[in-house]
Tab-separated table of C-alpha atoms and ligand atoms in Angstrom:
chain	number	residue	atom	x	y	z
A	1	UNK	CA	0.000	0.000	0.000
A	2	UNK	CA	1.137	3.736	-0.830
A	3	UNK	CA	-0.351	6.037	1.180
A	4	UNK	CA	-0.020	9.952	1.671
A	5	UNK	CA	-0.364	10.837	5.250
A	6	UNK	CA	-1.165	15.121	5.971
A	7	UNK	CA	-0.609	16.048	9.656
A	8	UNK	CA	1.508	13.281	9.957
A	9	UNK	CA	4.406	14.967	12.044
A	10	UNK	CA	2.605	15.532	14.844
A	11	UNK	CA	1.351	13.435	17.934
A	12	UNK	CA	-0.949	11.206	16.400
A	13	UNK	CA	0.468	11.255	13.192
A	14	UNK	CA	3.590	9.910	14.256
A	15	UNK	CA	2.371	7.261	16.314
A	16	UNK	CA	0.539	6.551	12.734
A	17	UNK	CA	3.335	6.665	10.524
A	18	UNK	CA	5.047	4.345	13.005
A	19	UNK	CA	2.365	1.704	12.851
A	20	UNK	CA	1.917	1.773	9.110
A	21	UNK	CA	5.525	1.719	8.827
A	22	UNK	CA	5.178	-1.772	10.885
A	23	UNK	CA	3.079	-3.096	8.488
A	24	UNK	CA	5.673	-1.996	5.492
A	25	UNK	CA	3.397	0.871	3.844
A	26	UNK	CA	5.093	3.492	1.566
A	27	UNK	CA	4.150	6.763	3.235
A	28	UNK	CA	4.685	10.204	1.599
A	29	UNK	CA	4.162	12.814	4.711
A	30	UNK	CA	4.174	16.360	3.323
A	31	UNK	CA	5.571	18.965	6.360
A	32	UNK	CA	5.861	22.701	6.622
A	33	UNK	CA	8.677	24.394	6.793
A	34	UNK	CA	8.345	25.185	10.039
A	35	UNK	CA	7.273	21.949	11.163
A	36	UNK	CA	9.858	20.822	14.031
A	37	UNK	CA	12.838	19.235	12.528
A	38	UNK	CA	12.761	16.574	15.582
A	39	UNK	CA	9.506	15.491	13.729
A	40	UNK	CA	11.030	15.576	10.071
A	41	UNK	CA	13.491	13.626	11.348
A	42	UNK	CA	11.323	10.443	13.308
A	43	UNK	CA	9.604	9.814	9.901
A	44	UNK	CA	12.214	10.085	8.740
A	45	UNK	CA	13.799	7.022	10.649
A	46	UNK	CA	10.065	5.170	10.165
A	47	UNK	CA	10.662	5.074	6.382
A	48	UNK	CA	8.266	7.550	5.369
A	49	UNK	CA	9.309	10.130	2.564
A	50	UNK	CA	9.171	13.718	4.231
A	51	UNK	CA	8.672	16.315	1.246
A	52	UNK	CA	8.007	19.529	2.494
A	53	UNK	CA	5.392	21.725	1.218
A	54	UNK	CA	3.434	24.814	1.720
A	55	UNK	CA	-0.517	24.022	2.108
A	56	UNK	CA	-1.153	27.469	0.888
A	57	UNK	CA	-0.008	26.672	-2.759
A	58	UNK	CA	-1.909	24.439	-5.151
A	59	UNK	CA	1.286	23.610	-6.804
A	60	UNK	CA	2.961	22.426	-4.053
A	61	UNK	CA	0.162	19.776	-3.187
A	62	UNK	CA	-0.295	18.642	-7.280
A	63	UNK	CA	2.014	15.793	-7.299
A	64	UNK	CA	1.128	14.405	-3.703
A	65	UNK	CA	-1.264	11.865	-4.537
A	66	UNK	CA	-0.069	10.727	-7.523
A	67	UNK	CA	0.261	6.760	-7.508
A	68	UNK	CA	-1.003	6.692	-3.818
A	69	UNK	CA	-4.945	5.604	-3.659
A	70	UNK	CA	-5.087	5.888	-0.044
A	71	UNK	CA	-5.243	9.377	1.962
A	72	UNK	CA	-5.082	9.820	6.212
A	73	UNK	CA	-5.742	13.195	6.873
A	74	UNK	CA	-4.562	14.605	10.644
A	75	UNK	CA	-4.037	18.287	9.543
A	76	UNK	CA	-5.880	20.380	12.786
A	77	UNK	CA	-5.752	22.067	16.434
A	78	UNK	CA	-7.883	22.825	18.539
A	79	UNK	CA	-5.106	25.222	19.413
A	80	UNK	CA	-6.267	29.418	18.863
A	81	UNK	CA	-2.359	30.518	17.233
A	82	UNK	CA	-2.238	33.948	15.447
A	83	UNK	CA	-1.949	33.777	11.950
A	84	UNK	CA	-3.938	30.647	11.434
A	85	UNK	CA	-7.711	30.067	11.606
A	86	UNK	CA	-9.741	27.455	12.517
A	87	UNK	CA	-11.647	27.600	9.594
A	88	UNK	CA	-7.918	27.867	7.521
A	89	UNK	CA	-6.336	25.174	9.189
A	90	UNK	CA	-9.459	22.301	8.720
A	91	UNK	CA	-11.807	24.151	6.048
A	92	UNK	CA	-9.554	25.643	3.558
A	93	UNK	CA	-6.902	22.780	4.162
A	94	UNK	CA	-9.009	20.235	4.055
A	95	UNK	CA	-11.051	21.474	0.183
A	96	UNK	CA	-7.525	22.234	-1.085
A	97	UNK	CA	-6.630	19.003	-0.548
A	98	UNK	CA	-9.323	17.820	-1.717
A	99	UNK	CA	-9.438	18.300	-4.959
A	100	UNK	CA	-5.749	17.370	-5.568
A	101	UNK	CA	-6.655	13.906	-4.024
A	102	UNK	CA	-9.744	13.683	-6.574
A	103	UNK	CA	-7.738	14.716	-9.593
A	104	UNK	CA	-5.268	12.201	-8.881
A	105	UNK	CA	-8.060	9.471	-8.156
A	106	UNK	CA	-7.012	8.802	-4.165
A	107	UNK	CA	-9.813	5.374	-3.270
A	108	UNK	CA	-9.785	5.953	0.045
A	109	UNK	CA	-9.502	8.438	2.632
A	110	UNK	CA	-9.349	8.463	6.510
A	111	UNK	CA	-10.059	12.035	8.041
A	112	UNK	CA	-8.918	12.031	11.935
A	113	UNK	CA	-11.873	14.662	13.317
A	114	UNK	CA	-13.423	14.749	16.809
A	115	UNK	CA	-15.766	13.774	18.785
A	116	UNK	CA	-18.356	16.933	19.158
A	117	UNK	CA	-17.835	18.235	15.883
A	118	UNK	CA	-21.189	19.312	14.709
A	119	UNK	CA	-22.842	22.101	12.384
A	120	UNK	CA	-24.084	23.457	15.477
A	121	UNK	CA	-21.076	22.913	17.619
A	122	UNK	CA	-20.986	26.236	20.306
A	123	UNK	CA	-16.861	26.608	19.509
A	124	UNK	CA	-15.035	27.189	16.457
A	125	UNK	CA	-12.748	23.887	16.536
A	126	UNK	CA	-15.723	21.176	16.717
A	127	UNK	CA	-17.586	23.690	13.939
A	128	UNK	CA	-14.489	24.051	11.585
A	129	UNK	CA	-14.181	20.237	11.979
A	130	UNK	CA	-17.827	19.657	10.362
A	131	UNK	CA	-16.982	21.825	7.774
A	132	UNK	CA	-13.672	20.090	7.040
A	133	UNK	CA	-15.731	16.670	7.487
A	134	UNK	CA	-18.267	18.040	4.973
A	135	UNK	CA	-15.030	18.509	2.249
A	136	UNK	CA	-14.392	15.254	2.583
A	137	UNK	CA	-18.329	13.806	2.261
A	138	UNK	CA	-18.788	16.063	-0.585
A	139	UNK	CA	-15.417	14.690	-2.349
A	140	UNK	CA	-17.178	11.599	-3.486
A	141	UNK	CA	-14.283	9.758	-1.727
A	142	UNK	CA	-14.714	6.389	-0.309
A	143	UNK	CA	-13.572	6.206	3.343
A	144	UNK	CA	-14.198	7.172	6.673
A	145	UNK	CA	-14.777	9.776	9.527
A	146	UNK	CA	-12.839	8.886	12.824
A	147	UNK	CA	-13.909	11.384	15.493
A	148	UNK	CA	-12.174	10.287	18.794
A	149	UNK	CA	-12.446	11.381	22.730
A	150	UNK	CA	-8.820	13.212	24.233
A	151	UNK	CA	-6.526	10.623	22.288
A	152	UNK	CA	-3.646	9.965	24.936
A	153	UNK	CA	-0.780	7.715	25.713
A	154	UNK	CA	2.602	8.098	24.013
A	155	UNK	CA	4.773	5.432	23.251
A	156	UNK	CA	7.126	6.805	20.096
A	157	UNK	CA	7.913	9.977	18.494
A	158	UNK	CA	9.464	13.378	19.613
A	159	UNK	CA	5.636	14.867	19.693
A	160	UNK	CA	2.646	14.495	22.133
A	161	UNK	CA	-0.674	15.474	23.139
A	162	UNK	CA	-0.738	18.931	24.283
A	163	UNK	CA	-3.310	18.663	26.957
A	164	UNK	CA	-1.337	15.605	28.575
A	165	UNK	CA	1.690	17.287	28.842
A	166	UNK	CA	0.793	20.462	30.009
A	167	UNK	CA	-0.884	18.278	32.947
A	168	UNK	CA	2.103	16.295	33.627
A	169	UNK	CA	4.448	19.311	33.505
A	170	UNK	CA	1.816	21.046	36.296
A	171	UNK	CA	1.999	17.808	38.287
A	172	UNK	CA	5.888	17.341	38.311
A	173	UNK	CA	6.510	20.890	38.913
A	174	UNK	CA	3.861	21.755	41.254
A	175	UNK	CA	1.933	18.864	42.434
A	176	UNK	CA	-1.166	20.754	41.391
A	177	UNK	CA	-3.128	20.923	38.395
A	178	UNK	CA	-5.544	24.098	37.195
A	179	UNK	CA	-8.442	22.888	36.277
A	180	UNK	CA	-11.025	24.996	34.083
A	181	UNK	CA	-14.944	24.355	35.506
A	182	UNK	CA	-15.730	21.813	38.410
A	183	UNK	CA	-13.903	18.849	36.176
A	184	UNK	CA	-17.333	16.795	36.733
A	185	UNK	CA	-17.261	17.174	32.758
A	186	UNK	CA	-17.008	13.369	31.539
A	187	UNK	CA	-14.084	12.203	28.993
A	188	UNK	CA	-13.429	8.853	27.530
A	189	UNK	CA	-9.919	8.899	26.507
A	190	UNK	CA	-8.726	6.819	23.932
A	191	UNK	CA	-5.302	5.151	23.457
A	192	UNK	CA	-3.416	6.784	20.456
A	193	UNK	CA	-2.061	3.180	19.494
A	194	UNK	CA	-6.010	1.687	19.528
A	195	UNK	CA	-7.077	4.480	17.669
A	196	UNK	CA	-4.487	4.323	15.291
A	197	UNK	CA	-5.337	0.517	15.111
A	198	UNK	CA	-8.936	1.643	13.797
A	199	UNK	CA	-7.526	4.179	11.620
A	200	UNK	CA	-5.464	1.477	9.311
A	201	UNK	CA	-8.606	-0.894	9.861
A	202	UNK	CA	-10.990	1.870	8.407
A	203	UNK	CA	-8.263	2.385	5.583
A	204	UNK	CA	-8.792	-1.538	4.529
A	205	UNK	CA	-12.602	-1.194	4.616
A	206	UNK	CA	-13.908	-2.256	1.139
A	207	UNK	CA	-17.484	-0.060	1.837
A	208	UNK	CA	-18.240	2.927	-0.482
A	209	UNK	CA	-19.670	6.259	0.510
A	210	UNK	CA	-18.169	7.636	3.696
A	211	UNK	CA	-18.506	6.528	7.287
A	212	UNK	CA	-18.310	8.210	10.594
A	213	UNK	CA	-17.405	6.663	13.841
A	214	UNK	CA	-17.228	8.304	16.988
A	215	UNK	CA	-14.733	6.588	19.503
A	216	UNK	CA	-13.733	6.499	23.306
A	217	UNK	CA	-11.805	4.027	25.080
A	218	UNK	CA	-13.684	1.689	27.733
A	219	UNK	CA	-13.267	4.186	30.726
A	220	UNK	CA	-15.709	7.204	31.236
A	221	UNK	CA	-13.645	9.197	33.875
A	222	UNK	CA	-14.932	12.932	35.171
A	223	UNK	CA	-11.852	15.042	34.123
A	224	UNK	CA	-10.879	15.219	37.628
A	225	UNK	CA	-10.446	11.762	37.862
A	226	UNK	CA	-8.911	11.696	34.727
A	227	UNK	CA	-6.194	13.849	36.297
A	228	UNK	CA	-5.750	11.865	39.651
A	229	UNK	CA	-5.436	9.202	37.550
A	230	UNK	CA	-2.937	10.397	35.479
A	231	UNK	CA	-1.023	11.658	38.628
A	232	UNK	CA	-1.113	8.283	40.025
A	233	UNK	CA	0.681	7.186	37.171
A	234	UNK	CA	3.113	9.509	37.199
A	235	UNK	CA	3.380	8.250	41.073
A	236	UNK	CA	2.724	11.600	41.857
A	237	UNK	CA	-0.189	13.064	44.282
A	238	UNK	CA	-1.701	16.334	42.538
A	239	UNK	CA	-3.977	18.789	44.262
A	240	UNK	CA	-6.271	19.886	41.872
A	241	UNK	CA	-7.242	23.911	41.880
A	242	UNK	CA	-10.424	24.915	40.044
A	243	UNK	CA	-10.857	27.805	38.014
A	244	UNK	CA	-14.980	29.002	37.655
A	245	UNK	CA	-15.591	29.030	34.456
A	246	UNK	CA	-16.621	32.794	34.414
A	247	UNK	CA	-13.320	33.749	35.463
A	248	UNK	CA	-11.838	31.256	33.189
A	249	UNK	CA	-14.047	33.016	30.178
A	250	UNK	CA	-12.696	36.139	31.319
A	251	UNK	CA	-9.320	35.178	31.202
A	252	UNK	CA	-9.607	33.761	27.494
A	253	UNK	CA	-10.774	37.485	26.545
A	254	UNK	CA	-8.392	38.795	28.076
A	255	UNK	CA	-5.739	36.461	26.844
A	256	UNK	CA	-6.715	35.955	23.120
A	257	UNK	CA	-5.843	39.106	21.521
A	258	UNK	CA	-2.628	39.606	23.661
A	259	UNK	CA	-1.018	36.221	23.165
A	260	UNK	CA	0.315	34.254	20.111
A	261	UNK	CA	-0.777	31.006	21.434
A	262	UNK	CA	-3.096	31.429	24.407
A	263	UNK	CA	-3.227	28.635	26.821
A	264	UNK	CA	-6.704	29.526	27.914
A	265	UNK	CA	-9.400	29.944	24.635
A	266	UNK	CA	-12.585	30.189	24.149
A	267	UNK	CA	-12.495	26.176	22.940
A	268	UNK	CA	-10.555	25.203	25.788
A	269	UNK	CA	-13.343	26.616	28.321
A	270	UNK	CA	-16.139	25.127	25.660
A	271	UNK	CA	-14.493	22.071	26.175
A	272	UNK	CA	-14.574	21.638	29.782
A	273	UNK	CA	-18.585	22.750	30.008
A	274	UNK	CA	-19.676	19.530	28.477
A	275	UNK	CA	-19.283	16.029	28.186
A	276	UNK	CA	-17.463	14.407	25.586
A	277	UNK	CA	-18.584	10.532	26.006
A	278	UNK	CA	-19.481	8.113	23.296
A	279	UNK	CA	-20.540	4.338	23.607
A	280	UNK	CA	-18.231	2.865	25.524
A	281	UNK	CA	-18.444	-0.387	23.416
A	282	UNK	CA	-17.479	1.971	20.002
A	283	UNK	CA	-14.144	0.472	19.730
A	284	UNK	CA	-15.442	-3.046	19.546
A	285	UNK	CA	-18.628	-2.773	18.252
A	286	UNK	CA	-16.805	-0.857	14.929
A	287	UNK	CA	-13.681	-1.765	14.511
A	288	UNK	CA	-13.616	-5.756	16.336
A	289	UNK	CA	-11.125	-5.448	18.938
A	290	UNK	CA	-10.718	-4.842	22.997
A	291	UNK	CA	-8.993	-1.145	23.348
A	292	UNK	CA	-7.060	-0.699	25.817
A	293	UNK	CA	-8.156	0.293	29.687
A	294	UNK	CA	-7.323	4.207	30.675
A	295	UNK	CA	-4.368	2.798	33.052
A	296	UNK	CA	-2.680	0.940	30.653
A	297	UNK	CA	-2.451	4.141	28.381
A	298	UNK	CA	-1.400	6.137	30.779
A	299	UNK	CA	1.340	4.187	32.447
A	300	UNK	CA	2.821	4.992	28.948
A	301	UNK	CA	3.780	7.968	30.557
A	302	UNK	CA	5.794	6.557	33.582
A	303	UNK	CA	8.578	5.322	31.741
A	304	UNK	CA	9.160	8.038	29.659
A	305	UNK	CA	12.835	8.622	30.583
A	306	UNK	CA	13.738	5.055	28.505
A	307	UNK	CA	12.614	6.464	25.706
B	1	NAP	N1	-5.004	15.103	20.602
B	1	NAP	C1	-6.283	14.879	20.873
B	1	NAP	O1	-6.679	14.563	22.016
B	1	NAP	C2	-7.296	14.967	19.755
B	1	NAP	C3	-8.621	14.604	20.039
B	1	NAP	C4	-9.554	14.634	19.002
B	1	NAP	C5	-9.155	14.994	17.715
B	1	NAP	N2	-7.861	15.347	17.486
B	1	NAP	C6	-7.470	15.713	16.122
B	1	NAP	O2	-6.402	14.870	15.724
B	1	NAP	C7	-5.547	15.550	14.806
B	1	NAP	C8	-4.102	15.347	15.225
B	1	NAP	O3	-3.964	15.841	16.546
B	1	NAP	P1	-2.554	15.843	17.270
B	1	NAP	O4	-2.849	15.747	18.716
B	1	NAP	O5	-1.629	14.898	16.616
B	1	NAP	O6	-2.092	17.343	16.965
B	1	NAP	P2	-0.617	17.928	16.703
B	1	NAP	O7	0.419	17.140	17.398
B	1	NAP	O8	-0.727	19.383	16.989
B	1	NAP	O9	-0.440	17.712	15.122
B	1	NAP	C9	-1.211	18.456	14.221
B	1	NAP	C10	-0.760	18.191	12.816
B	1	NAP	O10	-1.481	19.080	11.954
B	1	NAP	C11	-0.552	19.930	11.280
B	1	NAP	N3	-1.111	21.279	11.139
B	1	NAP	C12	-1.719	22.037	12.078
B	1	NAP	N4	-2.094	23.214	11.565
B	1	NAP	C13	-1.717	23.193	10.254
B	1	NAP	C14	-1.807	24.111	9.189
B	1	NAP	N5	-2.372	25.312	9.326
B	1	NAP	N6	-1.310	23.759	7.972
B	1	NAP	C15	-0.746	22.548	7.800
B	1	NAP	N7	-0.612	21.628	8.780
B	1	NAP	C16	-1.086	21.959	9.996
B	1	NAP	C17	0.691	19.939	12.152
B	1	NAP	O11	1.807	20.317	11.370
B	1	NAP	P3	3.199	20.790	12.053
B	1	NAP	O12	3.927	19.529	12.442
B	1	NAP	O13	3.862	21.536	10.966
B	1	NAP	O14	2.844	21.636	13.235
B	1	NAP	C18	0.726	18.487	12.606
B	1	NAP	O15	1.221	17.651	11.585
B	1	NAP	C19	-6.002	17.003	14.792
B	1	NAP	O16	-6.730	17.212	13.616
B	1	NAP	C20	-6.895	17.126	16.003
B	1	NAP	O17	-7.916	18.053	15.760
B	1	NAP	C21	-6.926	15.336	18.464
């Protein structure tokens, strides 16, 4: 198989580009310029051909898909950064890509999106997502729609979730974590190598049209929970501070038009004011295999000096 993977130097894509490499795929993995050389450099070591392009120009992306019939698209953030839209970096992305992967007659196509995305969405990230999911509907592309939970664990690759680490980093420093809300908000984190696993699986589907599956793993955890238990795997003890929401709204005001990349935004406070829970059987039920429990994903993170 010859596949082009988009997104594929960051977190998840790595941890992609290191499975497929497993199973001997050719993978072309178009980066920015300024995408971190440390990145460049693990696909790099997985195989995968790094060309590096600018998503901005059409010419750049014409060759991409040439000879490759299958397409994983990661490009997103639900990160606010200066200089680069949410409806830029999944919309606009997305339909540019698009129509190079149509011209060159891509079969299939797996587009990474999340689980909340929705026209009506109340935050720019889960809306830009639709839109980019719509691109991909509308292409007449076979393939699916992967919309996951917080993806964690991290087991290869210089890149990881940003959410994780920003806890861990709070917990090792200060034995405290800020939390935005009353963290009562339910997650169901997913392992990045199970959802991965479903990602390849939904590549070898034979089905047309396109299909969407949203995914969790097997634990629904309030996020305060979720951050004991993460502390307790760090074998750390974390006292966990709570922000109110209203002054954590304030604060993203505030914040966005003074910062380059805030770390409180208006999506990170949407985030935490509602669940973000699917069946807790979706793994399974979809994709035909166990996924793995939330403590086996995040013991990933207690070795993390051997790696
Ligand atoms: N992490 C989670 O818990 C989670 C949960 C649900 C859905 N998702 C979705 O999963 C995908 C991958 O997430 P991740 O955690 O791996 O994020 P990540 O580490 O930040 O990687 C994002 C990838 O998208 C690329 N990218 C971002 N903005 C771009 C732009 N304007 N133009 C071109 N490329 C751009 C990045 O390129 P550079 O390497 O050049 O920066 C990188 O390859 C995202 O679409 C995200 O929305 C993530």
């Amino acid at each position: 198989m010859r596949v082009v993977v988009t997104g594929g130097t960051g977190y998840v894509g790595c941890h992609l580009i290191d499975a497929l490499a497993r199973r001997s795929v050719e993978v072309l993995a178009p980066a920015r310029a300024t995408t971190p050389p440390e990145a460049k450099e693990f696909l790099r070591s997985r195989g995968a051909e790094v060309r590096e392009v600018d998503f901005d120009r059409p010419s750049d992306l014409a060759e991409l898909f040439r000879g490759r019939p299958v397409w994983f698209h990661l490009v997103g953030s639900v990160a606010r950064l200066r200089g680069d839209s949410f409806e830029h970096r999944h919309r606009v992305i997305t339909a540019r890509l698009v129509e190079q992967a149509k011209r060159a007659g891509v079969e299939r196509v797996v587009f990474l999106s999340a689980l909340g995305s929705g026209p009506d969405a109340r935050n720019a990230y889960h809306r830009t997502k639709w839109e980019a999911e719509q691109e991909i509907v509308r292409s007449g592309i076979a393939g699916a729609i992967v919309r996951p939970s917080l993806i964690c664990g991290r087991v290869v690759g210089p890149r990881d979730s940003k959410l994780v680490r920003r806890y861990i980093e709070m917990i090792r420093k200060r034995g405290r974590a800020l939390v935005l809300g009353a963290g009562r908000n339910r997650i169901q984190p997913v392992d990045v190598r199970d959802l991965v696993e479903c990602m390849v699986r939904a590549a070898e589907r034979r089905e047309d049209g396109v299909a969407a599956f949203d995914l969790g793993g097997p634990d629904q955890v309030t996020f305060d929970e979720f951050i004991g238990r993460l502390a307790r795997a760090l074998g750390r003890e974390a006292k966990i501070v709570h922000i109110p929401m209203w002054i954590a709204a304030a604060a993203a005001r505030i914040l966005e038009p003074i910062q380059a990349a805030p770390a409180i935004t208006r999506e990170t406070v949407a985030l935490m004011r509602s669940d973000n829970i699917c069946a807790r059987d979706s793994i399974e039920r979809s994709f035909g295999f166990r996924p793995r429990d939330l403590d086996e994903t995040l013991g990933t993170y207690a070795g993390e000096s051997a790696r």
